[in-house]
XYZ file of C-alpha atoms in Angstrom:
691
model
C -209.116 45.550 -25.634
C -209.619 48.550 -23.332
C -206.334 50.094 -24.509
C -207.967 50.912 -27.874
C -208.885 54.424 -26.715
C -205.257 55.303 -26.025
C -203.449 53.194 -28.627
C -202.581 56.121 -30.964
C -201.004 57.937 -28.025
C -198.976 54.880 -27.018
C -197.577 54.884 -30.551
C -196.889 58.622 -30.281
C -194.932 58.001 -27.084
C -192.934 55.360 -28.925
C -192.215 57.718 -31.813
C -191.384 60.686 -29.587
C -189.044 58.629 -27.409
C -187.340 57.183 -30.485
C -187.747 53.423 -30.164
C -188.773 51.429 -33.258
C -190.174 48.557 -31.199
C -193.850 48.196 -30.344
C -194.436 44.752 -28.847
C -198.086 44.035 -29.553
C -199.860 41.006 -31.007
C -200.320 42.128 -34.621
C -198.886 38.781 -35.688
C -201.827 37.109 -33.908
C -204.599 39.648 -34.334
C -204.933 41.519 -37.605
C -202.014 40.400 -39.752
C -203.942 37.829 -41.770
C -207.085 39.810 -42.392
C -205.643 43.345 -42.484
C -202.115 43.055 -43.846
C -201.667 39.764 -45.720
C -204.642 40.605 -47.939
C -202.823 43.772 -49.006
C -200.499 41.592 -51.063
C -203.602 40.949 -53.189
C -205.744 44.106 -53.028
C -203.251 46.690 -51.771
C -205.708 47.367 -48.943
C -207.219 45.138 -46.302
C -210.032 43.200 -47.960
C -211.587 42.774 -44.516
C -212.253 45.779 -42.268
C -210.418 45.609 -38.965
C -211.096 48.684 -36.882
C -208.134 51.044 -36.724
C -206.379 49.208 -39.565
C -209.199 50.214 -41.921
C -210.137 47.980 -44.803
C -213.224 46.916 -46.709
C -216.303 46.296 -44.581
C -218.867 43.645 -45.427
C -222.026 45.359 -46.724
C -224.192 42.776 -44.997
C -227.442 44.692 -45.461
C -227.162 44.314 -49.250
C -225.231 41.054 -49.582
C -226.732 38.069 -51.317
C -224.238 35.733 -49.668
C -222.094 36.254 -46.574
C -219.089 34.105 -45.676
C -218.025 34.095 -42.021
C -214.568 32.543 -41.970
C -213.055 31.762 -38.572
C -215.325 34.447 -37.137
C -218.149 34.099 -34.649
C -219.723 37.568 -34.305
C -222.189 36.238 -31.728
C -219.241 36.334 -29.315
C -216.940 38.851 -30.982
C -219.008 41.642 -32.513
C -222.713 41.736 -31.736
C -223.412 44.458 -34.307
C -222.362 42.051 -37.066
C -224.377 39.227 -35.558
C -227.474 41.427 -35.409
C -226.955 42.663 -38.973
C -226.542 39.078 -40.184
C -229.720 37.877 -38.490
C -231.680 40.773 -40.012
C -230.256 39.989 -43.453
C -231.154 36.303 -43.082
C -234.782 37.349 -42.651
C -234.768 38.926 -46.114
C -233.093 35.886 -47.711
C -229.337 36.276 -47.225
C -227.414 33.050 -47.839
C -224.834 32.256 -45.166
C -221.679 30.146 -45.291
C -219.788 29.544 -42.037
C -216.257 28.124 -42.018
C -215.431 26.912 -38.517
C -214.296 23.649 -36.875
C -217.062 24.249 -34.302
C -220.795 24.445 -34.879
C -221.021 27.691 -32.944
C -222.971 30.937 -33.110
C -224.468 31.621 -36.538
C -223.378 28.225 -37.845
C -226.806 27.052 -36.677
C -228.395 29.402 -39.226
C -225.950 28.732 -42.064
C -226.972 27.360 -45.445
C -223.577 25.649 -45.539
C -221.355 24.918 -42.546
C -217.839 23.882 -43.562
C -216.224 22.034 -40.646
C -212.649 22.695 -41.703
C -209.675 20.958 -40.117
C -207.803 23.615 -38.137
C -204.926 25.019 -40.174
C -206.171 23.799 -43.575
C -208.173 26.913 -44.506
C -205.812 27.767 -47.362
C -206.470 24.438 -49.062
C -210.196 25.007 -48.636
C -209.971 28.421 -50.311
C -208.050 26.938 -53.242
C -210.512 24.059 -53.482
C -213.498 26.399 -53.643
C -211.702 28.487 -56.256
C -211.004 25.345 -58.283
C -214.705 24.480 -58.512
C -215.643 28.053 -59.357
C -213.073 28.291 -62.167
C -213.868 24.820 -63.516
C -217.575 25.646 -63.709
C -217.120 29.164 -65.039
C -218.496 30.559 -61.788
C -216.272 33.617 -61.704
C -216.289 37.193 -62.962
C -214.115 36.817 -66.038
C -214.251 40.511 -66.926
C -213.004 41.478 -63.446
C -210.219 38.912 -63.688
C -209.177 40.297 -67.060
C -209.566 44.011 -66.419
C -208.752 44.426 -62.727
C -206.293 41.676 -61.798
C -202.821 40.888 -63.083
C -204.201 37.583 -64.368
C -203.415 38.387 -68.050
C -199.696 39.016 -67.430
C -197.433 36.388 -68.943
C -195.130 34.145 -66.924
C -192.006 32.797 -68.600
C -191.732 29.001 -68.657
C -187.929 29.127 -68.540
C -187.441 31.375 -65.487
C -190.837 31.327 -63.754
C -190.831 35.124 -63.773
C -193.129 37.662 -65.345
C -192.233 38.536 -68.920
C -191.121 42.168 -69.071
C -191.220 44.636 -71.921
C -187.425 44.691 -71.661
C -187.400 41.029 -72.714
C -189.077 41.931 -76.004
C -186.145 43.963 -77.277
C -184.012 47.067 -76.970
C -185.881 50.053 -75.634
C -188.415 47.969 -73.767
C -189.079 49.034 -70.184
C -187.986 46.313 -67.764
C -190.503 47.724 -65.260
C -193.436 47.094 -67.639
C -194.963 43.674 -68.193
C -196.485 41.790 -71.078
C -199.837 40.123 -71.768
C -201.112 38.283 -74.840
C -203.735 39.878 -77.060
C -205.463 36.766 -78.409
C -207.642 38.799 -80.755
C -204.605 40.364 -82.435
C -202.346 37.329 -81.974
C -199.478 39.304 -80.470
C -197.958 40.381 -77.168
C -199.084 43.672 -75.666
C -197.267 45.735 -73.053
C -198.855 46.669 -69.739
C -197.504 49.842 -68.106
C -198.184 49.798 -64.333
C -197.264 53.467 -63.981
C -200.444 54.432 -65.868
C -202.402 51.214 -65.417
C -202.958 50.631 -69.123
C -202.191 48.041 -71.785
C -200.757 49.061 -75.130
C -204.033 48.067 -76.748
C -205.897 50.388 -74.388
C -204.059 53.681 -74.834
C -207.275 55.582 -75.465
C -209.656 53.578 -73.342
C -210.124 50.882 -75.945
C -211.343 47.327 -75.491
C -209.105 44.854 -73.609
C -211.519 41.972 -74.118
C -209.022 40.125 -76.282
C -206.496 39.627 -73.489
C -205.853 35.943 -72.849
C -206.329 34.407 -69.422
C -205.488 30.820 -70.423
C -203.228 29.003 -72.852
C -199.573 28.873 -73.816
C -198.041 31.390 -76.190
C -194.703 31.549 -78.001
C -193.293 35.051 -77.641
C -190.478 36.060 -79.974
C -187.582 37.929 -78.351
C -184.041 38.826 -79.469
C -182.811 35.844 -77.440
C -185.217 33.414 -79.061
C -188.753 32.213 -78.583
C -190.041 32.011 -75.013
C -193.026 29.886 -74.007
C -195.349 31.796 -71.666
C -198.658 31.334 -69.912
C -200.883 33.968 -68.250
C -200.834 34.369 -64.485
C -204.501 33.346 -64.314
C -203.640 30.067 -66.049
C -201.004 29.386 -63.388
C -203.491 30.267 -60.636
C -206.111 27.941 -62.139
C -203.513 25.158 -62.316
C -202.641 25.702 -58.661
C -206.319 25.482 -57.745
C -206.760 22.264 -59.764
C -204.386 20.559 -57.357
C -207.163 20.940 -54.765
C -209.929 18.898 -56.342
C -212.822 17.817 -54.078
C -211.155 14.537 -53.147
C -207.924 16.271 -52.161
C -209.858 18.848 -50.152
C -211.717 16.045 -48.386
C -208.443 14.356 -47.433
C -206.811 17.638 -46.421
C -209.629 19.664 -44.863
C -211.975 16.843 -43.765
C -214.853 18.412 -45.730
C -217.134 16.282 -47.904
C -217.106 17.013 -51.663
C -220.856 17.651 -51.631
C -220.474 20.406 -49.027
C -217.605 21.934 -50.978
C -219.674 21.981 -54.158
C -222.708 23.461 -52.381
C -220.590 26.282 -50.997
C -218.933 27.065 -54.338
C -222.283 27.058 -56.120
C -223.819 29.325 -53.498
C -220.934 31.811 -53.606
C -221.471 32.330 -57.331
C -225.226 32.119 -57.661
C -226.094 34.204 -54.576
C -223.908 37.220 -55.429
C -223.092 39.886 -54.409
C -220.806 38.236 -51.880
C -219.244 39.692 -48.771
C -216.935 37.932 -46.364
C -215.583 38.545 -42.919
C -212.612 36.689 -41.504
C -211.195 36.847 -38.000
C -208.694 35.170 -35.724
C -209.793 31.613 -36.485
C -207.840 31.585 -39.740
C -205.014 33.808 -38.465
C -203.478 31.842 -35.585
C -201.495 29.452 -37.765
C -197.966 29.306 -39.123
C -199.338 29.519 -42.692
C -201.594 32.526 -42.135
C -200.166 34.784 -44.860
C -200.706 32.317 -47.679
C -204.090 31.334 -46.261
C -205.282 34.942 -46.175
C -204.017 35.490 -49.731
C -205.836 32.372 -50.962
C -209.035 33.595 -49.325
C -208.607 37.069 -50.832
C -208.146 35.645 -54.344
C -211.165 33.388 -53.917
C -213.107 36.526 -53.070
C -211.670 38.346 -56.106
C -213.237 35.673 -58.342
C -216.684 36.924 -57.325
C -216.050 40.448 -58.646
C -217.843 41.780 -55.551
C -214.994 43.807 -54.063
C -216.046 47.414 -53.440
C -219.410 46.704 -55.057
C -222.819 47.163 -53.404
C -223.365 44.137 -51.171
C -219.688 43.215 -51.259
C -216.736 44.238 -49.122
C -216.835 48.008 -49.501
C -214.138 50.585 -48.853
C -216.215 52.991 -46.803
C -215.558 56.726 -46.618
C -214.213 58.042 -43.332
C -214.712 61.191 -41.329
C -211.657 63.346 -42.118
C -209.292 63.357 -39.152
C -205.632 63.955 -38.398
C -203.312 61.296 -37.048
C -201.855 61.871 -33.587
C -199.537 58.840 -33.715
C -196.437 60.970 -34.159
C -195.215 59.527 -37.456
C -194.062 63.019 -38.462
C -191.829 63.563 -35.409
C -188.091 63.847 -36.163
C -187.226 60.991 -33.812
C -189.644 58.715 -35.691
C -187.716 59.242 -38.918
C -184.267 58.329 -37.618
C -184.868 55.173 -35.604
C -182.953 51.908 -35.806
C -184.573 48.979 -37.672
C -187.184 47.238 -35.529
C -186.528 43.814 -34.077
C -187.397 41.063 -36.566
C -187.158 43.210 -39.700
C -184.042 41.526 -41.079
C -185.581 38.037 -40.773
C -189.043 38.961 -42.064
C -188.891 42.293 -43.928
C -192.388 41.845 -45.356
C -193.962 40.951 -42.005
C -195.192 42.773 -38.936
C -191.866 44.533 -38.326
C -192.453 46.784 -41.329
C -195.069 48.534 -39.159
C -192.649 48.736 -36.187
C -194.532 45.857 -34.606
C -192.455 43.254 -32.789
C -193.470 39.627 -32.346
C -193.222 38.493 -28.746
C -190.797 35.678 -29.565
C -188.465 38.158 -31.257
C -188.704 40.424 -28.215
C -187.782 37.530 -25.907
C -184.756 36.730 -28.080
C -183.569 40.348 -28.037
C -183.761 40.432 -24.230
C -182.193 37.042 -23.548
C -179.710 36.775 -26.417
C -179.149 40.371 -27.520
C -180.242 39.618 -31.092
C -180.346 41.671 -33.249
C -179.456 44.086 -30.437
C -180.069 44.114 -26.680
C -183.357 45.324 -25.213
C -183.118 46.349 -21.567
C -186.414 48.048 -20.728
C -190.144 47.696 -21.306
C -193.077 50.054 -20.817
C -196.224 47.926 -20.937
C -199.821 49.029 -21.435
C -202.379 46.289 -20.863
C -200.529 43.493 -22.689
C -200.572 40.392 -20.495
C -198.147 38.694 -22.855
C -197.370 35.713 -20.639
C -200.989 34.567 -21.000
C -201.628 35.872 -24.515
C -198.529 34.434 -26.183
C -196.796 31.082 -26.487
C -193.723 29.947 -24.529
C -194.660 31.571 -21.197
C -191.639 30.091 -19.368
C -189.195 31.775 -21.747
C -191.301 34.912 -21.564
C -191.035 34.961 -17.776
C -187.269 34.627 -18.040
C -187.132 37.521 -20.503
C -189.219 39.862 -18.339
C -187.175 38.943 -15.268
C -183.962 39.750 -17.157
C -184.970 43.329 -18.026
C -183.147 46.156 -16.256
C -186.434 48.014 -15.897
C -190.064 47.132 -16.514
C -193.123 49.296 -15.807
C -196.577 47.898 -16.489
C -199.914 49.726 -16.640
C -203.057 47.621 -16.235
C -206.494 47.323 -14.659
C -205.624 44.280 -12.523
C -202.520 42.548 -11.275
C -201.652 39.628 -13.541
C -198.654 37.339 -14.186
C -197.033 39.842 -16.571
C -197.532 42.772 -14.194
C -196.129 40.759 -11.281
C -192.714 40.795 -12.964
C -192.665 44.600 -13.329
C -190.602 46.943 -11.160
C -193.513 49.399 -11.080
C -197.199 48.700 -11.678
C -199.482 51.620 -12.571
C -203.207 51.064 -11.890
C -205.376 52.028 -14.856
C -208.975 53.202 -15.077
C -211.422 51.047 -16.988
C -213.189 52.276 -20.111
C -216.178 53.253 -17.959
C -213.979 55.422 -15.751
C -212.365 57.677 -18.343
C -213.170 60.006 -21.209
C -212.382 59.030 -24.790
C -212.810 60.207 -28.367
C -213.830 57.853 -31.181
C -214.079 58.946 -34.819
C -215.907 56.410 -36.977
C -216.937 52.957 -35.784
C -216.209 51.047 -39.019
C -219.097 48.620 -38.836
C -221.237 50.040 -41.619
C -221.494 53.210 -43.680
C -223.870 54.661 -41.093
C -221.625 53.840 -38.132
C -218.583 55.096 -40.001
C -220.109 58.575 -40.054
C -220.375 58.789 -36.258
C -217.981 60.710 -34.024
C -218.487 60.416 -30.292
C -216.952 61.798 -27.143
C -217.563 59.328 -24.352
C -217.519 60.828 -20.886
C -216.586 58.778 -17.839
C -219.589 57.258 -16.070
C -217.892 57.040 -12.680
C -214.625 58.190 -11.157
C -211.787 55.650 -11.140
C -211.090 54.015 -7.772
C -208.015 54.702 -5.656
C -204.949 55.725 -7.628
C -206.226 54.347 -10.942
C -205.873 56.766 -13.856
C -206.624 56.618 -17.593
C -203.849 55.384 -19.874
C -203.997 58.732 -21.686
C -203.211 60.643 -18.497
C -200.320 58.301 -17.720
C -198.913 58.733 -21.238
C -199.103 62.534 -21.130
C -197.514 62.738 -17.683
C -194.806 60.249 -18.597
C -194.021 62.245 -21.742
C -193.684 65.369 -19.615
C -191.295 63.687 -17.160
C -189.205 62.471 -20.103
C -188.852 65.978 -21.496
C -191.218 65.263 -24.377
C -194.030 67.525 -23.214
C -193.759 69.847 -26.204
C -194.570 66.863 -28.445
C -197.640 66.135 -26.315
C -199.349 69.502 -26.550
C -197.669 70.544 -23.296
C -199.930 68.221 -21.356
C -203.228 69.448 -22.861
C -205.203 66.326 -23.781
C -208.042 68.398 -25.225
C -205.563 69.975 -27.639
C -204.733 66.500 -28.950
C -208.403 65.776 -29.507
C -208.896 69.110 -31.238
C -206.030 68.312 -33.612
C -207.639 64.964 -34.422
C -210.989 66.602 -35.089
C -209.795 69.621 -37.043
C -210.282 68.226 -40.610
C -213.750 66.922 -39.692
C -215.277 70.329 -39.038
C -216.479 69.057 -35.655
C -215.562 70.646 -32.364
C -214.939 69.086 -28.999
C -217.694 71.263 -27.562
C -220.192 69.840 -30.079
C -219.354 66.300 -29.140
C -219.457 66.943 -25.412
C -222.902 68.453 -25.850
C -224.132 65.353 -27.745
C -223.305 62.212 -25.714
C -224.799 59.946 -28.391
C -222.371 61.374 -30.930
C -222.606 63.525 -34.026
C -222.946 62.192 -37.570
C -221.050 63.622 -40.504
C -222.582 63.334 -43.959
C -220.574 60.807 -45.975
C -221.271 59.432 -49.438
C -220.281 55.872 -50.238
C -218.947 55.400 -53.768
C -218.309 51.969 -55.214
C -215.736 50.502 -57.618
C -213.307 53.299 -56.839
C -210.587 51.402 -58.707
C -212.371 52.386 -61.932
C -212.118 56.129 -61.209
C -209.879 58.153 -63.514
C -207.000 60.342 -62.396
C -206.232 63.804 -63.786
C -204.525 62.236 -66.809
C -207.493 59.989 -67.547
C -205.797 56.830 -66.333
C -207.671 54.325 -64.171
C -206.998 54.673 -60.469
C -206.717 50.918 -60.050
C -205.623 49.308 -56.793
C -202.757 50.416 -54.511
C -200.523 47.508 -55.547
C -197.314 47.626 -57.625
C -199.310 46.570 -60.695
C -202.379 48.723 -59.929
C -204.307 45.479 -60.204
C -205.477 42.841 -57.749
C -202.396 40.659 -57.634
C -202.979 36.967 -58.134
C -199.220 36.872 -58.681
C -197.198 38.859 -56.131
C -193.862 40.092 -57.453
C -193.285 41.613 -54.010
C -193.390 38.214 -52.342
C -191.506 36.475 -55.151
C -188.692 39.024 -54.894
C -188.631 38.372 -51.152
C -188.028 34.661 -51.684
C -191.634 33.522 -51.204
C -194.217 31.973 -53.507
C -195.701 34.336 -56.087
C -199.006 32.425 -55.912
C -200.641 31.516 -52.574
C -199.611 27.875 -52.386
C -201.024 26.001 -49.390
C -198.429 24.890 -46.860
C -199.442 22.466 -44.132
C -198.907 23.650 -40.541
C -195.557 22.535 -39.223
C -197.181 20.241 -36.647
C -200.061 18.558 -38.444
C -201.126 14.942 -39.023
C -199.860 15.214 -42.612
C -196.509 16.906 -41.990
C -195.543 14.956 -38.855
C -196.812 11.394 -39.157
C -193.915 10.468 -36.857
C -195.599 12.441 -34.069
C -199.184 11.573 -34.955
C -198.875 8.140 -33.359
C -198.356 9.634 -29.899
C -200.318 12.813 -30.619
C -203.239 11.725 -32.833
C -205.564 14.710 -32.235
C -205.504 18.286 -33.558
C -205.654 20.957 -30.857
C -207.247 24.321 -31.546
C -208.886 26.923 -29.336
C -211.942 29.171 -29.198
C -212.937 32.289 -27.325
C -214.866 31.746 -24.070
C -218.255 33.383 -24.039
C -217.946 35.220 -20.714
C -214.405 36.537 -20.515
C -212.257 38.905 -22.551
C -208.943 37.238 -23.419
C -207.076 36.710 -20.090
C -209.264 39.135 -18.105
C -212.159 39.031 -15.627
C -212.066 35.461 -14.309
C -211.736 37.007 -10.839
C -215.239 38.527 -11.097
C -217.692 36.350 -9.196
C -220.680 37.252 -11.360
C -218.930 35.764 -14.366
C -216.949 33.002 -12.696
C -220.076 31.417 -11.214
C -221.176 30.619 -14.755
C -217.794 29.212 -15.803
C -215.901 28.090 -12.695
C -213.270 25.967 -14.481
C -211.305 25.904 -17.719
C -212.773 23.458 -20.197
C -211.684 21.511 -23.240
C -214.200 20.363 -25.838
C -213.866 16.949 -27.436
C -216.113 14.507 -29.232
C -217.697 11.802 -27.026
C -216.145 9.092 -29.194
C -212.657 10.460 -28.588
C -213.400 10.672 -24.862
C -214.892 7.186 -24.542
C -211.927 5.515 -26.196
C -209.704 7.199 -23.580
C -211.864 6.472 -20.540
C -212.864 10.117 -20.096
C -216.262 11.135 -18.753
C -217.842 14.571 -19.079
C -216.506 16.847 -16.333
C -213.314 14.845 -15.769
C -210.066 16.750 -15.400
C -207.870 15.922 -18.349
C -204.342 16.701 -19.433
C -203.853 18.095 -22.918
C -200.298 17.445 -24.057
C -198.523 18.509 -27.236
C -194.876 17.972 -28.218
C -194.241 21.469 -26.782
C -195.970 21.281 -23.387
C -199.123 20.551 -21.428
C -202.087 22.075 -19.603
C -205.155 20.797 -17.754
C -208.881 21.491 -17.953
C -212.234 19.780 -17.508
C -213.744 17.760 -20.346
C -216.852 19.020 -22.099
C -218.427 16.917 -24.843
C -219.363 18.347 -28.219
C -220.919 15.936 -30.722
C -220.600 18.454 -33.568
C -216.798 18.353 -33.470
C -214.769 16.126 -35.714
C -213.631 13.273 -33.391
C -210.040 14.122 -34.318
C -210.263 17.725 -33.031
C -209.906 19.106 -29.497
C -210.816 22.694 -28.609
C -209.276 24.524 -25.659
C -209.600 28.008 -24.135
C -206.757 30.424 -23.528
C -206.423 32.985 -20.759
C -206.914 30.892 -17.610
C -204.768 31.770 -14.583
C -206.870 33.863 -12.213
C -208.580 32.704 -9.022
C -211.764 34.164 -7.556
C -211.522 34.818 -3.811
C -215.211 35.556 -3.411
C -216.109 32.066 -4.628
C -213.070 30.303 -3.172
C -212.064 29.160 -6.656
C -208.307 28.699 -7.024
C -206.048 30.161 -9.648
C -203.754 28.166 -11.913
C -199.998 28.380 -12.280
C -199.492 29.673 -15.857
C -195.952 28.291 -15.995
C -196.567 24.727 -14.798
C -197.660 21.750 -16.940
C -200.439 21.015 -14.433
C -201.746 24.581 -14.798
C -204.413 25.741 -17.246
C -202.385 27.960 -19.571
C -203.334 26.885 -23.095
C -200.374 28.784 -24.517
C -197.976 26.464 -22.685
C -198.880 23.907 -25.369
C -197.762 26.136 -28.277
C -194.605 25.340 -30.241
C -192.769 28.704 -30.335
C -190.601 27.601 -33.261
C -193.507 26.958 -35.651
C -194.081 30.438 -37.119
C -195.294 31.890 -40.388
C -192.191 32.641 -42.492
C -193.552 35.994 -43.676
C -195.337 37.436 -40.639
C -193.796 35.473 -37.763
C -197.245 34.351 -36.583
C -196.993 31.394 -34.167
C -199.169 28.337 -34.606
C -201.738 28.716 -31.828
C -204.654 26.827 -33.357
C -203.442 23.700 -35.144
C -201.056 21.590 -33.074
C -200.928 17.848 -32.570
C -201.998 16.677 -29.118
C -203.169 13.802 -26.968
C -205.531 13.918 -24.002
C -205.745 11.697 -20.917
C -207.765 11.627 -17.744
C -206.021 12.819 -14.580
C -207.094 12.316 -10.984
C -207.420 14.931 -8.287
């Protein structure tokens, strides 16, 4: 978390040095909400800090959906904004296996089975479509829902199919009013019936149509009709069996989403840490598209930003001539397209030389052996490196395997520049220079200083402003009209006047064509040709997690419970359990389970228990939670550190009798598009242990 100040400069070092491989947890944190939703909207439909995206306009929302997101622990500004909005009548839906945080204030709490969120999204969409609770005009005008799908090939009907001279890159819809096919040209974002801004209200969204072509008559149905049919497979009874949510709760949520518009939603890691995260995020994005609230007041709004210049080094010559990143050949549409490398792919490259050998690692604050699955293999990979340098605030299991450890200053001990805080339109307009509050202890130095000095020693100083950090900040600020001197003189920051405009997809370009969305079709894509061409489903079909009660009934006998995890309230990921002030309040790792599940296994509150999955095991103390489904167990990740001041021991992160939650993760179960491992929906069993 503290590396955020220096992250653009880490990427610049990568680009200047010439490696395509940035090993960071995008597959776990950000892919689902920030990148998978781009297959639908072309942009992130949920704002995610540096990745940008549409921010929930909570102050003006009629209904807010918090999906796998507990801002009471994760982002207090959102929690505060939500509480204020509730006072004026905001309706709140919380999707979470746990009754935590703002779930206590929710109008509807949907206690979803971990890993089944995609089925829930399709089930909600089914009720909304069946009841007419959706923005039909938005579906017709701003999605690719009217485009026709051929019954014979399962592909979109192209203008080239209609006859000689037709453009194979243009698609076809059905004009029900005129009783004929009409061509849609994605290069200008217009239908043939709309060449001068005319009415497209006759475009069909449902039905089957016989389209005459030189090769005969082809039966076709609109994309929206296919999407509605997919959603019908998730009727309330199916959702109840799949997601463990009662039909009445499902219906209440669907009704509220439509009748309390405008709707905003915010999703976080709870729905991302599964091996079906891409399709889940797409299903959620399309559910949201049904509301017509995207980029509307009170919806998820694409906020303006203070103009700034990137310092990530994408323009450097070495960045343009790098080898393909690790993992790109297996998952070309996943995280590797951003030069991000999944940890499991990194381990394979080190240990097996696939797709090519990796011999060195420069690490900044990524305690991967505690943050990622398969820690034993990870330890072997780090030990096999020819050279490993790690920069961090504290010694940790990952740093212990480095040849050199560089002590780093905390965020309170270094200067930093932040342009836009991406919480609301008001916060987005703020630029702030944060000065260090105290000097760093001993030899600790800011990451930024380490990066600049390392670049100089590598002969890359001329690409790092010859060591002048202020020059980097000035380059960032230049388009904003702000100066570094202004910001240093105003510790609280300086605001830049920004105007929020809505429905920017309806803007016209210089030729008078609608701007649309930054997708191949210029429309919100219910049907993704990009994914279909890549060998994936064009529509967001729900796929059960690889290790679930429904996919592995052969394992469910020995592992009858579903294991997920949740963020501890006091600690940040794998950090700070060595601080006595915090550790006193949470001396031991804990696992939550329902009293009924505990009683049937002879477990009392506070007992040490073993949590075992088909992949591995860990131990923690039992804490009862009557709000959980009795079939669900909730662990905490990040436990390894002892606390000398309190005499509390540490835990071996590589041993089955340790407390490393990630030792229970199956490293093979990964999302086929992103490579995301399944951290939050694995089969398990628990038993009491002595000692």
